[in-house]
Amino acid sequence: MARFIFYLIIESSHRFLVAMLAIIICVSSHFSKSVLSNVRYRVGDLFTVSGFYNATPLFHFSGRHDCILSIDYEKISEEDLLNAIAETDKFHLRPLGYMLVGSAAYADISTLPGHYILFWELTNACDSNVAIDIDRTAMEKCCLAVEDRFDEMYRKIRHRGSISALEIRILSHGAFDALMDFFVSRGTSASQYKTPTAIRSKEAMMVLEERVVGRFFSQATPSCRSAEFERK
């Protein structure tokens, strides 16, 4: 048995302990967990309350606390990244019959200027086979689509040349299973493991790198106009 404690996220810097019934719709929070031994630890997941069922709040998972990618002045939150990938998946991958079964991002600063790498594991939606024979033009459009959905700061820095083109690396089947094995071998509980949205460890990145079967880059710079405006 465990007791969950929620903290409101206010301006991303202050947090307040709240009772379950005091939670307001559309307010984000993260929670800590207290087990029977009375040891409390922060889980780190961020939730937004989307409504109520009777008196019980319904939660929408919106990201993990302090999971941010940055190369220059820009900061990409997990929510930014997940939204960009979800829209790209919906409008560019699914129409071609691909299914995105795993994704992780890495900020590569080994070269100048640095750039973001998205590791993707894809399957064919029809027969679940690994999608290796992938159209280059389609994947290059996916790269640009993700960049177009990042915030204005990122797009301005891309235009300035301080960040180079986003790259998508396609992985062989089972790559994210291997990543889980890597983290479990270093002490992560298999029952609590979640695929990281962003990878910061170069060792973890190399686990995926060894399974890359395709590399694709944006062939244009993203628009400097508002991403919200572009979608209208």
PDB file of N, CA and C in Angstrom, residues 140-199:
ATOM      1  N   GLU A 140      12.920  12.988 -44.078  1.00  0.00           N
ATOM      2  CA  GLU A 140      13.441  14.356 -44.013  1.00  0.00           C
ATOM      3  C   GLU A 140      12.321  15.339 -43.695  1.00  0.00           C
ATOM      4  N   LYS A 141      11.134  15.072 -44.214  1.00  0.00           N
ATOM      5  CA  LYS A 141       9.974  15.905 -43.878  1.00  0.00           C
ATOM      6  C   LYS A 141       9.605  15.749 -42.408  1.00  0.00           C
ATOM      7  N   CYS A 142       9.768  14.544 -41.869  1.00  0.00           N
ATOM      8  CA  CYS A 142       9.506  14.324 -40.439  1.00  0.00           C
ATOM      9  C   CYS A 142      10.464  15.150 -39.586  1.00  0.00           C
ATOM     10  N   CYS A 143      11.725  15.193 -39.990  1.00  0.00           N
ATOM     11  CA  CYS A 143      12.718  15.988 -39.257  1.00  0.00           C
ATOM     12  C   CYS A 143      12.283  17.446 -39.179  1.00  0.00           C
ATOM     13  N   LEU A 144      11.898  17.995 -40.326  1.00  0.00           N
ATOM     14  CA  LEU A 144      11.490  19.395 -40.368  1.00  0.00           C
ATOM     15  C   LEU A 144      10.187  19.613 -39.613  1.00  0.00           C
ATOM     16  N   ALA A 145       9.271  18.645 -39.682  1.00  0.00           N
ATOM     17  CA  ALA A 145       7.985  18.779 -38.983  1.00  0.00           C
ATOM     18  C   ALA A 145       8.188  18.875 -37.479  1.00  0.00           C
ATOM     19  N   VAL A 146       9.110  18.086 -36.935  1.00  0.00           N
ATOM     20  CA  VAL A 146       9.404  18.160 -35.501  1.00  0.00           C
ATOM     21  C   VAL A 146       9.967  19.531 -35.156  1.00  0.00           C
ATOM     22  N   GLU A 147      10.917  20.008 -35.949  1.00  0.00           N
ATOM     23  CA  GLU A 147      11.524  21.321 -35.685  1.00  0.00           C
ATOM     24  C   GLU A 147      10.490  22.438 -35.767  1.00  0.00           C
ATOM     25  N   ASP A 148       9.579  22.339 -36.720  1.00  0.00           N
ATOM     26  CA  ASP A 148       8.555  23.374 -36.885  1.00  0.00           C
ATOM     27  C   ASP A 148       7.649  23.491 -35.666  1.00  0.00           C
ATOM     28  N   ARG A 149       7.577  22.432 -34.873  1.00  0.00           N
ATOM     29  CA  ARG A 149       6.689  22.435 -33.714  1.00  0.00           C
ATOM     30  C   ARG A 149       7.418  22.755 -32.415  1.00  0.00           C
ATOM     31  N   PHE A 150       8.715  22.985 -32.493  1.00  0.00           N
ATOM     32  CA  PHE A 150       9.439  23.488 -31.330  1.00  0.00           C
ATOM     33  C   PHE A 150       9.154  24.983 -31.184  1.00  0.00           C
ATOM     34  N   ASP A 151       9.555  25.558 -30.039  1.00  0.00           N
ATOM     35  CA  ASP A 151       9.181  26.944 -29.768  1.00  0.00           C
ATOM     36  C   ASP A 151       9.980  27.939 -30.612  1.00  0.00           C
ATOM     37  N   GLU A 152       9.583  29.191 -30.514  1.00  0.00           N
ATOM     38  CA  GLU A 152      10.169  30.247 -31.340  1.00  0.00           C
ATOM     39  C   GLU A 152      11.653  30.429 -31.066  1.00  0.00           C
ATOM     40  N   MET A 153      12.074  30.280 -29.810  1.00  0.00           N
ATOM     41  CA  MET A 153      13.484  30.432 -29.473  1.00  0.00           C
ATOM     42  C   MET A 153      14.330  29.417 -30.226  1.00  0.00           C
ATOM     43  N   TYR A 154      13.892  28.165 -30.243  1.00  0.00           N
ATOM     44  CA  TYR A 154      14.642  27.129 -30.969  1.00  0.00           C
ATOM     45  C   TYR A 154      14.751  27.487 -32.447  1.00  0.00           C
ATOM     46  N   ARG A 155      13.639  27.897 -33.042  1.00  0.00           N
ATOM     47  CA  ARG A 155      13.633  28.164 -34.474  1.00  0.00           C
ATOM     48  C   ARG A 155      14.509  29.362 -34.829  1.00  0.00           C
ATOM     49  N   LYS A 156      14.536  30.359 -33.954  1.00  0.00           N
ATOM     50  CA  LYS A 156      15.406  31.513 -34.206  1.00  0.00           C
ATOM     51  C   LYS A 156      16.875  31.118 -34.135  1.00  0.00           C
ATOM     52  N   ILE A 157      17.213  30.276 -33.157  1.00  0.00           N
ATOM     53  CA  ILE A 157      18.603  29.829 -33.015  1.00  0.00           C
ATOM     54  C   ILE A 157      19.009  28.957 -34.205  1.00  0.00           C
ATOM     55  N   ARG A 158      18.067  28.164 -34.725  1.00  0.00           N
ATOM     56  CA  ARG A 158      18.345  27.368 -35.930  1.00  0.00           C
ATOM     57  C   ARG A 158      18.628  28.270 -37.111  1.00  0.00           C
ATOM     58  N   HIS A 159      17.851  29.342 -37.259  1.00  0.00           N
ATOM     59  CA  HIS A 159      18.078  30.280 -38.359  1.00  0.00           C
ATOM     60  C   HIS A 159      19.425  30.974 -38.212  1.00  0.00           C
ATOM     61  N   ARG A 160      19.824  31.224 -36.973  1.00  0.00           N
ATOM     62  CA  ARG A 160      21.096  31.886 -36.702  1.00  0.00           C
ATOM     63  C   ARG A 160      22.278  30.958 -36.953  1.00  0.00           C
ATOM     64  N   GLY A 161      22.034  29.665 -36.958  1.00  0.00           N
ATOM     65  CA  GLY A 161      23.094  28.697 -37.226  1.00  0.00           C
ATOM     66  C   GLY A 161      23.800  28.180 -35.996  1.00  0.00           C
ATOM     67  N   SER A 162      23.291  28.499 -34.803  1.00  0.00           N
ATOM     68  CA  SER A 162      23.927  28.031 -33.572  1.00  0.00           C
ATOM     69  C   SER A 162      23.516  26.602 -33.222  1.00  0.00           C
ATOM     70  N   ILE A 163      22.482  26.096 -33.886  1.00  0.00           N
ATOM     71  CA  ILE A 163      22.080  24.697 -33.791  1.00  0.00           C
ATOM     72  C   ILE A 163      21.923  24.189 -35.216  1.00  0.00           C
ATOM     73  N   SER A 164      22.464  23.014 -35.493  1.00  0.00           N
ATOM     74  CA  SER A 164      22.335  22.472 -36.844  1.00  0.00           C
ATOM     75  C   SER A 164      21.087  21.600 -36.961  1.00  0.00           C
ATOM     76  N   ALA A 165      20.873  21.066 -38.139  1.00  0.00           N
ATOM     77  CA  ALA A 165      19.622  20.374 -38.468  1.00  0.00           C
ATOM     78  C   ALA A 165      19.342  19.185 -37.553  1.00  0.00           C
ATOM     79  N   LEU A 166      18.080  19.054 -37.176  1.00  0.00           N
ATOM     80  CA  LEU A 166      17.648  17.907 -36.378  1.00  0.00           C
ATOM     81  C   LEU A 166      17.824  16.622 -37.186  1.00  0.00           C
ATOM     82  N   GLU A 167      18.210  15.569 -36.490  1.00  0.00           N
ATOM     83  CA  GLU A 167      18.467  14.278 -37.130  1.00  0.00           C
ATOM     84  C   GLU A 167      17.550  13.204 -36.535  1.00  0.00           C
ATOM     85  N   ILE A 168      17.019  12.356 -37.388  1.00  0.00           N
ATOM     86  CA  ILE A 168      16.278  11.174 -36.943  1.00  0.00           C
ATOM     87  C   ILE A 168      17.085   9.941 -37.322  1.00  0.00           C
ATOM     88  N   ARG A 169      17.330   9.083 -36.336  1.00  0.00           N
ATOM     89  CA  ARG A 169      18.041   7.828 -36.573  1.00  0.00           C
ATOM     90  C   ARG A 169      17.070   6.671 -36.352  1.00  0.00           C
ATOM     91  N   ILE A 170      16.888   5.876 -37.378  1.00  0.00           N
ATOM     92  CA  ILE A 170      15.974   4.741 -37.309  1.00  0.00           C
ATOM     93  C   ILE A 170      16.714   3.535 -36.732  1.00  0.00           C
ATOM     94  N   LEU A 171      16.050   2.837 -35.810  1.00  0.00           N
ATOM     95  CA  LEU A 171      16.668   1.732 -35.082  1.00  0.00           C
ATOM     96  C   LEU A 171      16.121   0.380 -35.528  1.00  0.00           C
ATOM     97  N   SER A 172      16.926  -0.643 -35.316  1.00  0.00           N
ATOM     98  CA  SER A 172      16.481  -2.007 -35.588  1.00  0.00           C
ATOM     99  C   SER A 172      15.529  -2.478 -34.495  1.00  0.00           C
ATOM    100  N   HIS A 173      14.811  -3.543 -34.776  1.00  0.00           N
ATOM    101  CA  HIS A 173      13.831  -4.088 -33.836  1.00  0.00           C
ATOM    102  C   HIS A 173      14.512  -4.498 -32.525  1.00  0.00           C
ATOM    103  N   GLY A 174      13.890  -4.148 -31.402  1.00  0.00           N
ATOM    104  CA  GLY A 174      14.412  -4.531 -30.096  1.00  0.00           C
ATOM    105  C   GLY A 174      15.396  -3.556 -29.488  1.00  0.00           C
ATOM    106  N   ALA A 175      15.619  -2.422 -30.144  1.00  0.00           N
ATOM    107  CA  ALA A 175      16.602  -1.455 -29.640  1.00  0.00           C
ATOM    108  C   ALA A 175      16.215  -0.919 -28.266  1.00  0.00           C
ATOM    109  N   PHE A 176      14.935  -0.642 -28.067  1.00  0.00           N
ATOM    110  CA  PHE A 176      14.517  -0.086 -26.779  1.00  0.00           C
ATOM    111  C   PHE A 176      14.432  -1.154 -25.690  1.00  0.00           C
ATOM    112  N   ASP A 177      14.308  -2.417 -26.088  1.00  0.00           N
ATOM    113  CA  ASP A 177      14.440  -3.500 -25.110  1.00  0.00           C
ATOM    114  C   ASP A 177      15.876  -3.554 -24.600  1.00  0.00           C
ATOM    115  N   ALA A 178      16.821  -3.358 -25.517  1.00  0.00           N
ATOM    116  CA  ALA A 178      18.232  -3.338 -25.128  1.00  0.00           C
ATOM    117  C   ALA A 178      18.528  -2.152 -24.220  1.00  0.00           C
ATOM    118  N   LEU A 179      17.859  -1.022 -24.479  1.00  0.00           N
ATOM    119  CA  LEU A 179      18.057   0.148 -23.626  1.00  0.00           C
ATOM    120  C   LEU A 179      17.544  -0.128 -22.218  1.00  0.00           C
ATOM    121  N   MET A 180      16.398  -0.796 -22.108  1.00  0.00           N
ATOM    122  CA  MET A 180      15.880  -1.151 -20.793  1.00  0.00           C
ATOM    123  C   MET A 180      16.850  -2.076 -20.069  1.00  0.00           C
ATOM    124  N   ASP A 181      17.392  -3.069 -20.773  1.00  0.00           N
ATOM    125  CA  ASP A 181      18.364  -3.979 -20.166  1.00  0.00           C
ATOM    126  C   ASP A 181      19.572  -3.212 -19.645  1.00  0.00           C
ATOM    127  N   PHE A 182      19.985  -2.182 -20.394  1.00  0.00           N
ATOM    128  CA  PHE A 182      21.125  -1.362 -19.979  1.00  0.00           C
ATOM    129  C   PHE A 182      20.847  -0.677 -18.646  1.00  0.00           C
ATOM    130  N   PHE A 183      19.681  -0.038 -18.529  1.00  0.00           N
ATOM    131  CA  PHE A 183      19.362   0.679 -17.293  1.00  0.00           C
ATOM    132  C   PHE A 183      19.119  -0.277 -16.126  1.00  0.00           C
ATOM    133  N   VAL A 184      18.483  -1.415 -16.397  1.00  0.00           N
ATOM    134  CA  VAL A 184      18.245  -2.396 -15.335  1.00  0.00           C
ATOM    135  C   VAL A 184      19.565  -2.945 -14.815  1.00  0.00           C
ATOM    136  N   SER A 185      20.531  -3.148 -15.705  1.00  0.00           N
ATOM    137  CA  SER A 185      21.838  -3.662 -15.288  1.00  0.00           C
ATOM    138  C   SER A 185      22.589  -2.676 -14.405  1.00  0.00           C
ATOM    139  N   ARG A 186      22.136  -1.414 -14.414  1.00  0.00           N
ATOM    140  CA  ARG A 186      22.773  -0.382 -13.593  1.00  0.00           C
ATOM    141  C   ARG A 186      21.907   0.023 -12.406  1.00  0.00           C
ATOM    142  N   GLY A 187      20.956  -0.837 -12.052  1.00  0.00           N
ATOM    143  CA  GLY A 187      20.230  -0.645 -10.806  1.00  0.00           C
ATOM    144  C   GLY A 187      18.800  -0.187 -10.911  1.00  0.00           C
ATOM    145  N   THR A 188      18.333   0.168 -12.121  1.00  0.00           N
ATOM    146  CA  THR A 188      16.942   0.579 -12.269  1.00  0.00           C
ATOM    147  C   THR A 188      16.018  -0.621 -12.089  1.00  0.00           C
ATOM    148  N   SER A 189      14.927  -0.424 -11.358  1.00  0.00           N
ATOM    149  CA  SER A 189      13.958  -1.497 -11.161  1.00  0.00           C
ATOM    150  C   SER A 189      13.224  -1.777 -12.468  1.00  0.00           C
ATOM    151  N   ALA A 190      13.192  -3.041 -12.872  1.00  0.00           N
ATOM    152  CA  ALA A 190      12.519  -3.403 -14.122  1.00  0.00           C
ATOM    153  C   ALA A 190      11.031  -3.092 -14.064  1.00  0.00           C
ATOM    154  N   SER A 191      10.420  -3.236 -12.887  1.00  0.00           N
ATOM    155  CA  SER A 191       8.981  -3.000 -12.749  1.00  0.00           C
ATOM    156  C   SER A 191       8.624  -1.519 -12.808  1.00  0.00           C
ATOM    157  N   GLN A 192       9.586  -0.633 -12.509  1.00  0.00           N
ATOM    158  CA  GLN A 192       9.326   0.802 -12.513  1.00  0.00           C
ATOM    159  C   GLN A 192       9.957   1.505 -13.711  1.00  0.00           C
ATOM    160  N   TYR A 193      10.604   0.752 -14.572  1.00  0.00           N
ATOM    161  CA  TYR A 193      11.313   1.360 -15.704  1.00  0.00           C
ATOM    162  C   TYR A 193      10.344   1.986 -16.698  1.00  0.00           C
ATOM    163  N   LYS A 194      10.685   3.180 -17.171  1.00  0.00           N
ATOM    164  CA  LYS A 194       9.974   3.843 -18.257  1.00  0.00           C
ATOM    165  C   LYS A 194      11.012   4.280 -19.280  1.00  0.00           C
ATOM    166  N   THR A 195      10.686   4.091 -20.537  1.00  0.00           N
ATOM    167  CA  THR A 195      11.609   4.539 -21.578  1.00  0.00           C
ATOM    168  C   THR A 195      11.833   6.038 -21.445  1.00  0.00           C
ATOM    169  N   PRO A 196      13.075   6.493 -21.303  1.00  0.00           N
ATOM    170  CA  PRO A 196      13.324   7.927 -21.141  1.00  0.00           C
ATOM    171  C   PRO A 196      12.991   8.692 -22.413  1.00  0.00           C
ATOM    172  N   THR A 197      12.318   9.809 -22.256  1.00  0.00           N
ATOM    173  CA  THR A 197      12.023  10.652 -23.411  1.00  0.00           C
ATOM    174  C   THR A 197      13.291  11.318 -23.919  1.00  0.00           C
ATOM    175  N   ALA A 198      14.176  11.683 -22.991  1.00  0.00           N
ATOM    176  CA  ALA A 198      15.449  12.299 -23.338  1.00  0.00           C
ATOM    177  C   ALA A 198      16.573  11.527 -22.660  1.00  0.00           C
ATOM    178  N   ILE A 199      17.639  11.269 -23.399  1.00  0.00           N
ATOM    179  CA  ILE A 199      18.795  10.543 -22.880  1.00  0.00           C
ATOM    180  C   ILE A 199      19.932  11.530 -22.665  1.00  0.00           C
TER     181      ILE A 199
END
